[in-house]
Short mmCIF file of N, CA and C in Angstrom, two decimals:
data_model
loop_
_atom_site.label_atom_id
_atom_site.label_comp_id
_atom_site.label_asym_id
_atom_site.label_seq_id
_atom_site.Cartn_x
_atom_site.Cartn_y
_atom_site.Cartn_z
N MET A 20 -7.44 -31.19 -57.34
CA MET A 20 -6.37 -30.88 -56.39
C MET A 20 -5.20 -31.85 -56.56
N LYS A 21 -5.55 -33.12 -56.74
CA LYS A 21 -4.51 -34.13 -56.92
C LYS A 21 -3.69 -33.84 -58.18
N THR A 22 -4.38 -33.39 -59.23
CA THR A 22 -3.71 -33.05 -60.48
C THR A 22 -2.78 -31.87 -60.30
N LEU A 23 -3.21 -30.88 -59.51
CA LEU A 23 -2.37 -29.71 -59.26
C LEU A 23 -1.10 -30.10 -58.52
N LYS A 24 -1.22 -31.02 -57.56
CA LYS A 24 -0.04 -31.49 -56.83
C LYS A 24 0.92 -32.23 -57.77
N LEU A 25 0.34 -33.05 -58.65
CA LEU A 25 1.15 -33.79 -59.61
C LEU A 25 1.88 -32.83 -60.55
N LEU A 26 1.18 -31.80 -61.01
CA LEU A 26 1.79 -30.80 -61.88
C LEU A 26 2.91 -30.07 -61.16
N SER A 27 2.69 -29.68 -59.91
CA SER A 27 3.72 -29.00 -59.12
C SER A 27 4.95 -29.87 -58.94
N LEU A 28 4.73 -31.14 -58.67
CA LEU A 28 5.84 -32.07 -58.49
C LEU A 28 6.62 -32.24 -59.80
N THR A 29 5.90 -32.32 -60.91
CA THR A 29 6.55 -32.43 -62.22
C THR A 29 7.40 -31.20 -62.50
N LEU A 30 6.85 -30.02 -62.25
CA LEU A 30 7.62 -28.78 -62.47
C LEU A 30 8.85 -28.73 -61.57
N LEU A 31 8.75 -29.24 -60.35
CA LEU A 31 9.90 -29.27 -59.45
C LEU A 31 11.01 -30.15 -60.02
N PHE A 32 10.65 -31.31 -60.57
CA PHE A 32 11.65 -32.19 -61.17
C PHE A 32 12.26 -31.55 -62.41
N ILE A 33 11.44 -30.89 -63.21
CA ILE A 33 11.96 -30.22 -64.40
C ILE A 33 12.92 -29.11 -63.99
N ALA A 34 12.56 -28.33 -62.99
CA ALA A 34 13.44 -27.25 -62.52
C ALA A 34 14.76 -27.82 -62.00
N GLY A 35 14.70 -28.94 -61.30
CA GLY A 35 15.91 -29.57 -60.80
C GLY A 35 16.79 -30.07 -61.92
N ALA A 36 16.17 -30.60 -62.96
CA ALA A 36 16.94 -31.08 -64.10
C ALA A 36 17.59 -29.94 -64.86
N CYS A 37 16.95 -28.79 -64.83
CA CYS A 37 17.47 -27.63 -65.57
C CYS A 37 18.68 -27.02 -64.90
N SER A 38 18.97 -27.37 -63.67
CA SER A 38 20.07 -26.73 -62.97
C SER A 38 21.43 -27.29 -63.38
N THR A 39 21.45 -28.35 -64.15
CA THR A 39 22.72 -28.94 -64.51
C THR A 39 23.38 -28.18 -65.66
N VAL A 40 24.68 -28.26 -65.69
CA VAL A 40 25.47 -27.66 -66.76
C VAL A 40 26.06 -28.82 -67.56
N ARG A 41 25.82 -28.82 -68.85
CA ARG A 41 26.39 -29.84 -69.73
C ARG A 41 27.70 -29.29 -70.28
N VAL A 42 28.76 -30.05 -70.15
CA VAL A 42 30.08 -29.56 -70.58
C VAL A 42 30.71 -30.48 -71.60
N ASP A 43 31.60 -29.89 -72.35
CA ASP A 43 32.35 -30.61 -73.36
C ASP A 43 33.64 -29.83 -73.59
N SER A 44 34.66 -30.51 -74.07
CA SER A 44 35.90 -29.79 -74.39
C SER A 44 36.57 -30.46 -75.58
N ASP A 45 37.45 -29.69 -76.19
CA ASP A 45 38.22 -30.18 -77.32
C ASP A 45 39.61 -29.57 -77.20
N TYR A 46 40.60 -30.26 -77.70
CA TYR A 46 41.97 -29.75 -77.58
C TYR A 46 42.86 -30.32 -78.65
N ASP A 47 44.01 -29.70 -78.80
CA ASP A 47 45.04 -30.15 -79.72
C ASP A 47 45.84 -31.24 -78.99
N ASN A 48 45.72 -32.47 -79.44
CA ASN A 48 46.37 -33.58 -78.73
C ASN A 48 47.88 -33.64 -78.93
N LYS A 49 48.43 -32.75 -79.74
CA LYS A 49 49.89 -32.70 -79.93
C LYS A 49 50.56 -31.71 -78.97
N VAL A 50 49.76 -31.03 -78.15
CA VAL A 50 50.29 -30.01 -77.24
C VAL A 50 50.62 -30.63 -75.89
N ASP A 51 51.78 -30.25 -75.36
CA ASP A 51 52.19 -30.64 -74.00
C ASP A 51 51.69 -29.55 -73.05
N PHE A 52 50.59 -29.82 -72.35
CA PHE A 52 49.97 -28.81 -71.50
C PHE A 52 50.76 -28.52 -70.23
N SER A 53 51.72 -29.37 -69.89
CA SER A 53 52.52 -29.15 -68.68
C SER A 53 53.47 -27.96 -68.83
N GLN A 54 53.70 -27.49 -70.05
CA GLN A 54 54.60 -26.36 -70.27
C GLN A 54 53.97 -25.02 -69.88
N TYR A 55 52.67 -24.98 -69.68
CA TYR A 55 51.98 -23.72 -69.40
C TYR A 55 51.84 -23.51 -67.90
N LYS A 56 52.22 -22.32 -67.45
CA LYS A 56 52.16 -22.00 -66.02
C LYS A 56 51.45 -20.67 -65.74
N THR A 57 51.40 -19.79 -66.73
CA THR A 57 50.84 -18.45 -66.52
C THR A 57 49.77 -18.17 -67.56
N TYR A 58 48.91 -17.19 -67.25
CA TYR A 58 47.84 -16.82 -68.17
C TYR A 58 47.51 -15.34 -68.04
N ALA A 59 46.82 -14.85 -69.04
CA ALA A 59 46.27 -13.49 -69.04
C ALA A 59 45.04 -13.53 -69.94
N TYR A 60 44.23 -12.51 -69.85
CA TYR A 60 43.02 -12.46 -70.67
C TYR A 60 43.31 -11.76 -72.00
N GLN A 61 42.68 -12.25 -73.05
CA GLN A 61 42.79 -11.62 -74.35
C GLN A 61 41.72 -10.52 -74.41
N LYS A 62 42.13 -9.32 -74.07
CA LYS A 62 41.20 -8.21 -73.90
C LYS A 62 40.31 -7.98 -75.12
N SER A 63 40.88 -8.05 -76.31
CA SER A 63 40.08 -7.80 -77.51
C SER A 63 38.94 -8.81 -77.64
N GLY A 64 39.18 -10.03 -77.25
CA GLY A 64 38.14 -11.05 -77.30
C GLY A 64 37.11 -10.88 -76.20
N ILE A 65 37.57 -10.58 -74.99
CA ILE A 65 36.67 -10.40 -73.86
C ILE A 65 35.73 -9.23 -74.13
N ASP A 66 36.26 -8.16 -74.72
CA ASP A 66 35.45 -6.98 -75.01
C ASP A 66 34.31 -7.29 -75.99
N LYS A 67 34.50 -8.28 -76.85
CA LYS A 67 33.49 -8.62 -77.85
C LYS A 67 32.36 -9.50 -77.29
N ALA A 68 32.56 -10.09 -76.12
CA ALA A 68 31.51 -10.94 -75.54
C ALA A 68 30.24 -10.12 -75.33
N GLU A 69 29.13 -10.63 -75.83
CA GLU A 69 27.88 -9.89 -75.81
C GLU A 69 27.08 -10.16 -74.55
N ILE A 70 27.67 -9.78 -73.43
CA ILE A 70 27.01 -9.88 -72.13
C ILE A 70 27.33 -8.61 -71.35
N SER A 71 26.64 -8.42 -70.25
CA SER A 71 26.87 -7.20 -69.47
C SER A 71 28.27 -7.22 -68.86
N ASP A 72 28.77 -6.05 -68.56
CA ASP A 72 30.08 -5.95 -67.90
C ASP A 72 30.06 -6.64 -66.55
N LEU A 73 28.93 -6.61 -65.86
CA LEU A 73 28.83 -7.29 -64.56
C LEU A 73 28.97 -8.81 -64.73
N ASP A 74 28.32 -9.36 -65.75
CA ASP A 74 28.45 -10.79 -66.00
C ASP A 74 29.86 -11.15 -66.45
N LYS A 75 30.50 -10.28 -67.23
CA LYS A 75 31.90 -10.52 -67.61
C LYS A 75 32.78 -10.61 -66.37
N LYS A 76 32.58 -9.66 -65.44
CA LYS A 76 33.37 -9.68 -64.21
C LYS A 76 33.14 -10.96 -63.43
N ARG A 77 31.90 -11.41 -63.36
CA ARG A 77 31.60 -12.67 -62.66
C ARG A 77 32.36 -13.83 -63.29
N ILE A 78 32.32 -13.90 -64.61
CA ILE A 78 32.98 -15.00 -65.31
C ILE A 78 34.49 -14.94 -65.12
N LEU A 79 35.07 -13.75 -65.25
CA LEU A 79 36.53 -13.63 -65.11
C LEU A 79 36.98 -13.93 -63.69
N ARG A 80 36.22 -13.51 -62.69
CA ARG A 80 36.57 -13.86 -61.30
C ARG A 80 36.51 -15.37 -61.09
N ALA A 81 35.51 -16.00 -61.68
CA ALA A 81 35.39 -17.46 -61.54
C ALA A 81 36.54 -18.17 -62.25
N ILE A 82 36.93 -17.66 -63.42
CA ILE A 82 38.08 -18.26 -64.13
C ILE A 82 39.35 -18.07 -63.31
N ASP A 83 39.56 -16.88 -62.76
CA ASP A 83 40.73 -16.64 -61.90
C ASP A 83 40.78 -17.65 -60.76
N ALA A 84 39.66 -17.85 -60.10
CA ALA A 84 39.61 -18.77 -58.95
C ALA A 84 39.97 -20.19 -59.39
N GLU A 85 39.42 -20.63 -60.50
CA GLU A 85 39.68 -22.00 -60.96
C GLU A 85 41.12 -22.17 -61.45
N MET A 86 41.62 -21.18 -62.16
CA MET A 86 43.01 -21.27 -62.64
C MET A 86 43.98 -21.25 -61.46
N ASN A 87 43.71 -20.44 -60.46
CA ASN A 87 44.56 -20.41 -59.26
C ASN A 87 44.54 -21.75 -58.55
N LYS A 88 43.37 -22.39 -58.45
CA LYS A 88 43.27 -23.72 -57.82
C LYS A 88 44.15 -24.73 -58.56
N LYS A 89 44.29 -24.55 -59.86
CA LYS A 89 45.07 -25.48 -60.68
C LYS A 89 46.55 -25.12 -60.70
N GLY A 90 46.93 -24.02 -60.03
CA GLY A 90 48.33 -23.65 -59.94
C GLY A 90 48.81 -22.66 -60.99
N TYR A 91 47.91 -22.12 -61.78
CA TYR A 91 48.29 -21.12 -62.79
C TYR A 91 48.26 -19.73 -62.16
N THR A 92 49.14 -18.86 -62.64
CA THR A 92 49.17 -17.49 -62.11
C THR A 92 49.00 -16.50 -63.27
N LYS A 93 48.40 -15.38 -62.94
CA LYS A 93 48.24 -14.30 -63.93
C LYS A 93 49.59 -13.65 -64.16
N SER A 94 49.83 -13.22 -65.40
CA SER A 94 51.13 -12.65 -65.74
C SER A 94 50.98 -11.62 -66.86
N ASP A 95 51.91 -10.68 -66.89
CA ASP A 95 51.95 -9.72 -68.00
C ASP A 95 52.62 -10.33 -69.24
N SER A 96 53.35 -11.40 -69.04
CA SER A 96 53.93 -12.13 -70.18
C SER A 96 53.51 -13.60 -70.04
N PRO A 97 52.27 -13.88 -70.40
CA PRO A 97 51.68 -15.20 -70.12
C PRO A 97 52.06 -16.28 -71.14
N ASP A 98 51.90 -17.52 -70.70
CA ASP A 98 52.02 -18.67 -71.59
C ASP A 98 50.71 -18.90 -72.34
N LEU A 99 49.61 -18.61 -71.65
CA LEU A 99 48.27 -18.83 -72.19
C LEU A 99 47.49 -17.53 -72.23
N LEU A 100 46.67 -17.39 -73.26
CA LEU A 100 45.69 -16.30 -73.32
C LEU A 100 44.31 -16.93 -73.15
N VAL A 101 43.49 -16.30 -72.34
CA VAL A 101 42.14 -16.80 -72.08
C VAL A 101 41.15 -15.88 -72.77
N ASN A 102 40.25 -16.50 -73.51
CA ASN A 102 39.19 -15.74 -74.17
C ASN A 102 37.86 -16.41 -73.84
N ILE A 103 36.80 -15.62 -73.83
CA ILE A 103 35.46 -16.17 -73.61
C ILE A 103 34.53 -15.64 -74.69
N PHE A 104 33.50 -16.41 -74.97
CA PHE A 104 32.37 -15.88 -75.72
C PHE A 104 31.14 -16.65 -75.30
N THR A 105 30.01 -16.03 -75.54
CA THR A 105 28.75 -16.58 -75.03
C THR A 105 27.70 -16.60 -76.12
N LYS A 106 26.73 -17.46 -75.93
CA LYS A 106 25.53 -17.51 -76.75
C LYS A 106 24.37 -17.73 -75.80
N GLU A 107 23.22 -17.24 -76.18
CA GLU A 107 22.03 -17.55 -75.39
C GLU A 107 20.84 -17.64 -76.31
N ARG A 108 19.86 -18.42 -75.85
CA ARG A 108 18.61 -18.51 -76.61
C ARG A 108 17.46 -18.65 -75.62
N GLU A 109 16.38 -18.04 -75.99
CA GLU A 109 15.17 -18.06 -75.17
C GLU A 109 14.35 -19.28 -75.55
N GLN A 110 13.87 -20.00 -74.56
CA GLN A 110 13.04 -21.17 -74.81
C GLN A 110 11.67 -20.91 -74.21
N VAL A 111 10.64 -21.13 -75.00
CA VAL A 111 9.26 -20.95 -74.54
C VAL A 111 8.59 -22.31 -74.57
N ASP A 112 8.05 -22.74 -73.44
CA ASP A 112 7.32 -24.00 -73.35
C ASP A 112 5.86 -23.70 -73.10
N VAL A 113 4.99 -24.30 -73.89
CA VAL A 113 3.55 -24.15 -73.74
C VAL A 113 2.97 -25.53 -73.47
N ASN A 114 2.32 -25.68 -72.34
CA ASN A 114 1.68 -26.94 -71.97
C ASN A 114 0.21 -26.69 -71.74
N GLN A 115 -0.61 -27.54 -72.34
CA GLN A 115 -2.06 -27.42 -72.14
C GLN A 115 -2.53 -28.60 -71.33
N TYR A 116 -3.43 -28.28 -70.42
CA TYR A 116 -4.01 -29.31 -69.58
C TYR A 116 -5.52 -29.15 -69.67
N ASN A 117 -6.19 -30.16 -70.17
CA ASN A 117 -7.65 -30.14 -70.26
C ASN A 117 -8.19 -31.34 -69.52
N ALA A 118 -9.23 -31.15 -68.77
CA ALA A 118 -9.82 -32.27 -68.03
C ALA A 118 -11.33 -32.20 -68.15
N GLY A 119 -11.94 -33.33 -68.24
CA GLY A 119 -13.39 -33.34 -68.17
C GLY A 119 -14.02 -34.31 -69.13
N TRP A 120 -15.03 -34.95 -68.65
CA TRP A 120 -15.90 -35.79 -69.45
C TRP A 120 -17.23 -35.10 -69.47
N GLY A 121 -17.96 -35.24 -70.49
CA GLY A 121 -19.28 -34.64 -70.48
C GLY A 121 -19.92 -34.66 -71.83
N TYR A 122 -20.97 -33.90 -71.91
CA TYR A 122 -21.72 -33.81 -73.16
C TYR A 122 -21.08 -32.79 -74.05
N GLY A 123 -21.39 -32.80 -75.22
CA GLY A 123 -20.86 -31.86 -76.19
C GLY A 123 -21.11 -32.44 -77.54
N TRP A 124 -20.08 -32.94 -78.14
CA TRP A 124 -20.21 -33.59 -79.45
C TRP A 124 -20.55 -35.06 -79.27
N GLY A 125 -20.93 -35.44 -78.09
CA GLY A 125 -21.22 -36.83 -77.78
C GLY A 125 -20.45 -37.21 -76.53
N TRP A 126 -20.61 -38.43 -76.08
CA TRP A 126 -19.87 -38.86 -74.90
C TRP A 126 -18.38 -38.89 -75.21
N GLY A 127 -17.60 -38.55 -74.23
CA GLY A 127 -16.16 -38.63 -74.43
C GLY A 127 -15.48 -37.36 -73.98
N TRP A 128 -14.33 -37.16 -74.50
CA TRP A 128 -13.46 -36.03 -74.11
C TRP A 128 -14.06 -34.73 -74.61
N ASN A 129 -14.20 -33.77 -73.72
CA ASN A 129 -14.71 -32.47 -74.11
C ASN A 129 -13.97 -31.40 -73.34
N PRO A 130 -13.06 -30.70 -73.97
CA PRO A 130 -12.25 -29.71 -73.26
C PRO A 130 -13.05 -28.50 -72.79
N TYR A 131 -14.27 -28.34 -73.27
CA TYR A 131 -15.03 -27.17 -72.88
C TYR A 131 -15.83 -27.37 -71.59
N ILE A 132 -15.98 -28.59 -71.14
CA ILE A 132 -16.79 -28.85 -69.96
C ILE A 132 -16.11 -28.36 -68.69
N TRP A 133 -14.98 -28.85 -68.34
CA TRP A 133 -14.33 -28.48 -67.09
C TRP A 133 -13.34 -27.35 -67.27
N GLY A 134 -13.17 -26.99 -68.46
CA GLY A 134 -12.21 -25.91 -68.71
C GLY A 134 -10.82 -26.48 -68.88
N GLY A 135 -9.98 -25.71 -69.39
CA GLY A 135 -8.61 -26.14 -69.59
C GLY A 135 -7.66 -25.07 -69.09
N ARG A 136 -6.47 -25.46 -68.94
CA ARG A 136 -5.44 -24.52 -68.50
C ARG A 136 -4.27 -24.61 -69.46
N THR A 137 -3.72 -23.48 -69.74
CA THR A 137 -2.52 -23.41 -70.55
C THR A 137 -1.43 -22.79 -69.69
N TYR A 138 -0.32 -23.47 -69.61
CA TYR A 138 0.82 -22.99 -68.84
C TYR A 138 1.94 -22.62 -69.81
N VAL A 139 2.41 -21.40 -69.69
CA VAL A 139 3.49 -20.93 -70.53
C VAL A 139 4.67 -20.59 -69.62
N SER A 140 5.81 -21.14 -69.95
CA SER A 140 7.01 -20.80 -69.17
C SER A 140 8.13 -20.46 -70.15
N THR A 141 8.97 -19.56 -69.73
CA THR A 141 10.13 -19.19 -70.54
C THR A 141 11.39 -19.41 -69.73
N SER A 142 12.44 -19.74 -70.42
CA SER A 142 13.73 -19.89 -69.77
C SER A 142 14.80 -19.50 -70.79
N THR A 143 15.95 -19.16 -70.27
CA THR A 143 17.07 -18.78 -71.13
C THR A 143 18.18 -19.81 -70.97
N GLU A 144 18.57 -20.40 -72.08
CA GLU A 144 19.69 -21.32 -72.05
C GLU A 144 20.91 -20.58 -72.56
N GLY A 145 21.97 -20.65 -71.79
CA GLY A 145 23.20 -19.98 -72.17
C GLY A 145 24.31 -20.97 -72.43
N THR A 146 25.24 -20.57 -73.27
CA THR A 146 26.43 -21.37 -73.54
C THR A 146 27.64 -20.47 -73.34
N LEU A 147 28.56 -20.94 -72.52
CA LEU A 147 29.81 -20.23 -72.27
C LEU A 147 30.95 -21.04 -72.87
N TYR A 148 31.74 -20.38 -73.71
CA TYR A 148 32.94 -20.98 -74.28
C TYR A 148 34.14 -20.34 -73.61
N ILE A 149 35.09 -21.17 -73.20
CA ILE A 149 36.36 -20.68 -72.67
C ILE A 149 37.45 -21.23 -73.60
N ASP A 150 38.16 -20.31 -74.23
CA ASP A 150 39.24 -20.68 -75.15
C ASP A 150 40.58 -20.42 -74.47
N LEU A 151 41.50 -21.35 -74.61
CA LEU A 151 42.87 -21.17 -74.15
C LEU A 151 43.77 -21.20 -75.38
N ILE A 152 44.54 -20.15 -75.50
CA ILE A 152 45.35 -19.91 -76.69
C ILE A 152 46.82 -19.87 -76.30
N ASP A 153 47.66 -20.55 -77.07
CA ASP A 153 49.11 -20.47 -76.84
C ASP A 153 49.53 -19.04 -77.16
N ALA A 154 50.06 -18.34 -76.17
CA ALA A 154 50.36 -16.91 -76.32
C ALA A 154 51.46 -16.64 -77.35
N LYS A 155 52.43 -17.54 -77.45
CA LYS A 155 53.53 -17.33 -78.40
C LYS A 155 53.10 -17.63 -79.84
N LYS A 156 52.42 -18.75 -80.02
CA LYS A 156 52.03 -19.17 -81.36
C LYS A 156 50.70 -18.55 -81.82
N LYS A 157 49.94 -17.99 -80.87
CA LYS A 157 48.62 -17.42 -81.17
C LYS A 157 47.70 -18.47 -81.80
N GLU A 158 47.76 -19.69 -81.24
CA GLU A 158 46.93 -20.79 -81.72
C GLU A 158 46.04 -21.30 -80.61
N LEU A 159 44.80 -21.60 -80.96
CA LEU A 159 43.88 -22.21 -80.01
C LEU A 159 44.37 -23.61 -79.68
N ILE A 160 44.52 -23.91 -78.38
CA ILE A 160 44.99 -25.24 -77.99
C ILE A 160 43.95 -26.02 -77.19
N TRP A 161 42.98 -25.30 -76.60
CA TRP A 161 41.94 -25.96 -75.79
C TRP A 161 40.69 -25.10 -75.81
N GLN A 162 39.54 -25.76 -75.91
CA GLN A 162 38.27 -25.04 -75.81
C GLN A 162 37.30 -25.85 -74.97
N GLY A 163 36.73 -25.18 -73.99
CA GLY A 163 35.71 -25.80 -73.16
C GLY A 163 34.39 -25.09 -73.37
N LYS A 164 33.31 -25.87 -73.29
CA LYS A 164 31.98 -25.32 -73.53
C LYS A 164 31.05 -25.83 -72.45
N GLY A 165 30.26 -24.94 -71.88
CA GLY A 165 29.25 -25.32 -70.91
C GLY A 165 27.91 -24.72 -71.30
N SER A 166 26.86 -25.54 -71.27
CA SER A 166 25.52 -25.08 -71.61
C SER A 166 24.56 -25.43 -70.48
N GLY A 167 23.68 -24.52 -70.19
CA GLY A 167 22.67 -24.76 -69.16
C GLY A 167 21.76 -23.56 -69.04
N TYR A 168 20.78 -23.72 -68.18
CA TYR A 168 19.81 -22.64 -67.99
C TYR A 168 20.39 -21.57 -67.09
N LEU A 169 20.10 -20.33 -67.44
CA LEU A 169 20.60 -19.17 -66.71
C LEU A 169 19.57 -18.71 -65.70
N THR A 170 20.04 -18.02 -64.70
CA THR A 170 19.14 -17.46 -63.71
C THR A 170 19.09 -15.94 -63.87
N HIS A 171 17.93 -15.39 -63.60
CA HIS A 171 17.79 -13.93 -63.61
C HIS A 171 17.79 -13.40 -62.18
N ASP A 172 17.89 -14.31 -61.23
CA ASP A 172 17.92 -13.94 -59.81
C ASP A 172 19.33 -13.45 -59.47
N ARG A 173 19.46 -12.16 -59.20
CA ARG A 173 20.77 -11.57 -58.96
C ARG A 173 21.51 -12.27 -57.82
N GLU A 174 20.78 -12.73 -56.82
CA GLU A 174 21.41 -13.39 -55.67
C GLU A 174 22.07 -14.72 -56.07
N LYS A 175 21.60 -15.33 -57.14
CA LYS A 175 22.13 -16.64 -57.53
C LYS A 175 23.07 -16.60 -58.73
N LYS A 176 23.27 -15.41 -59.31
CA LYS A 176 24.11 -15.31 -60.51
C LYS A 176 25.55 -15.73 -60.26
N ASP A 177 26.14 -15.30 -59.13
CA ASP A 177 27.52 -15.69 -58.83
C ASP A 177 27.64 -17.21 -58.72
N GLU A 178 26.70 -17.80 -58.00
CA GLU A 178 26.72 -19.25 -57.80
C GLU A 178 26.61 -19.99 -59.13
N ARG A 179 25.70 -19.54 -59.98
CA ARG A 179 25.49 -20.19 -61.28
C ARG A 179 26.71 -20.00 -62.19
N THR A 180 27.28 -18.81 -62.18
CA THR A 180 28.48 -18.54 -62.98
C THR A 180 29.63 -19.43 -62.52
N ASN A 181 29.83 -19.53 -61.21
CA ASN A 181 30.89 -20.38 -60.68
C ASN A 181 30.68 -21.84 -61.08
N GLU A 182 29.42 -22.27 -61.09
CA GLU A 182 29.12 -23.65 -61.48
C GLU A 182 29.50 -23.88 -62.94
N PHE A 183 29.13 -22.96 -63.83
CA PHE A 183 29.49 -23.08 -65.24
C PHE A 183 31.00 -23.18 -65.40
N VAL A 184 31.73 -22.21 -64.83
CA VAL A 184 33.17 -22.13 -65.03
C VAL A 184 33.89 -23.33 -64.41
N SER A 185 33.51 -23.71 -63.20
CA SER A 185 34.21 -24.83 -62.54
C SER A 185 34.00 -26.13 -63.30
N LYS A 186 32.80 -26.35 -63.82
CA LYS A 186 32.55 -27.59 -64.56
C LYS A 186 33.28 -27.59 -65.90
N ILE A 187 33.37 -26.44 -66.54
CA ILE A 187 34.10 -26.37 -67.82
C ILE A 187 35.59 -26.61 -67.57
N LEU A 188 36.16 -25.87 -66.61
CA LEU A 188 37.61 -25.97 -66.38
C LEU A 188 38.01 -27.25 -65.64
N ALA A 189 37.05 -28.02 -65.18
CA ALA A 189 37.38 -29.33 -64.59
C ALA A 189 38.00 -30.23 -65.66
N GLN A 190 37.75 -29.91 -66.92
CA GLN A 190 38.29 -30.71 -68.02
C GLN A 190 39.64 -30.21 -68.53
N PHE A 191 40.19 -29.20 -67.85
CA PHE A 191 41.48 -28.67 -68.22
C PHE A 191 42.46 -28.85 -67.08
N PRO A 192 43.71 -29.17 -67.32
CA PRO A 192 44.25 -29.62 -68.59
C PRO A 192 43.73 -31.03 -68.90
N PRO A 193 43.72 -31.38 -70.18
CA PRO A 193 43.21 -32.72 -70.54
C PRO A 193 44.10 -33.80 -69.97
N GLU A 194 43.48 -34.91 -69.62
CA GLU A 194 44.24 -36.04 -69.08
C GLU A 194 45.01 -36.71 -70.21
N LYS A 195 46.23 -37.10 -69.91
CA LYS A 195 47.05 -37.79 -70.91
C LYS A 195 46.53 -39.21 -71.09
N LYS A 196 46.49 -39.62 -72.33
CA LYS A 196 45.97 -40.98 -72.63
C LYS A 196 47.10 -41.91 -72.95
#
């Protein structure tokens, strides 16, 4: 029983650690980001993202909210074009737990005495890229990337999507050095 509690506590810590989003960004350091005030989505790029239309809508709504907080407005003649793309990979973890001392091949560890347990868990790690492109020059000027575990719980998808987008766009515009 004590072992089961310890295992449950360990899984709780692992689940808590998995909720974080790791972010990174890169940009053209010769660009003056203060010149940009408006944005629009690059439809051809958004259409190519290999996720459901519902998830695309979640991501675009989250980007709109973050860009509006930063003072950018959507426009038909934008300064910036926003593009997204995604990657995901399935992770399978197999953990074996064997306990017991007893007879068998002699004194010592014997996995057949008390039985063993194998725990298999799967999770999906997703990566969201947000590209900002100079609309006039058609050049990539900033790219943000966020990676973390995805949820399949429909009730939590909006929250998780907002977390990804807000943490990625927290790095935009880049701070002047």
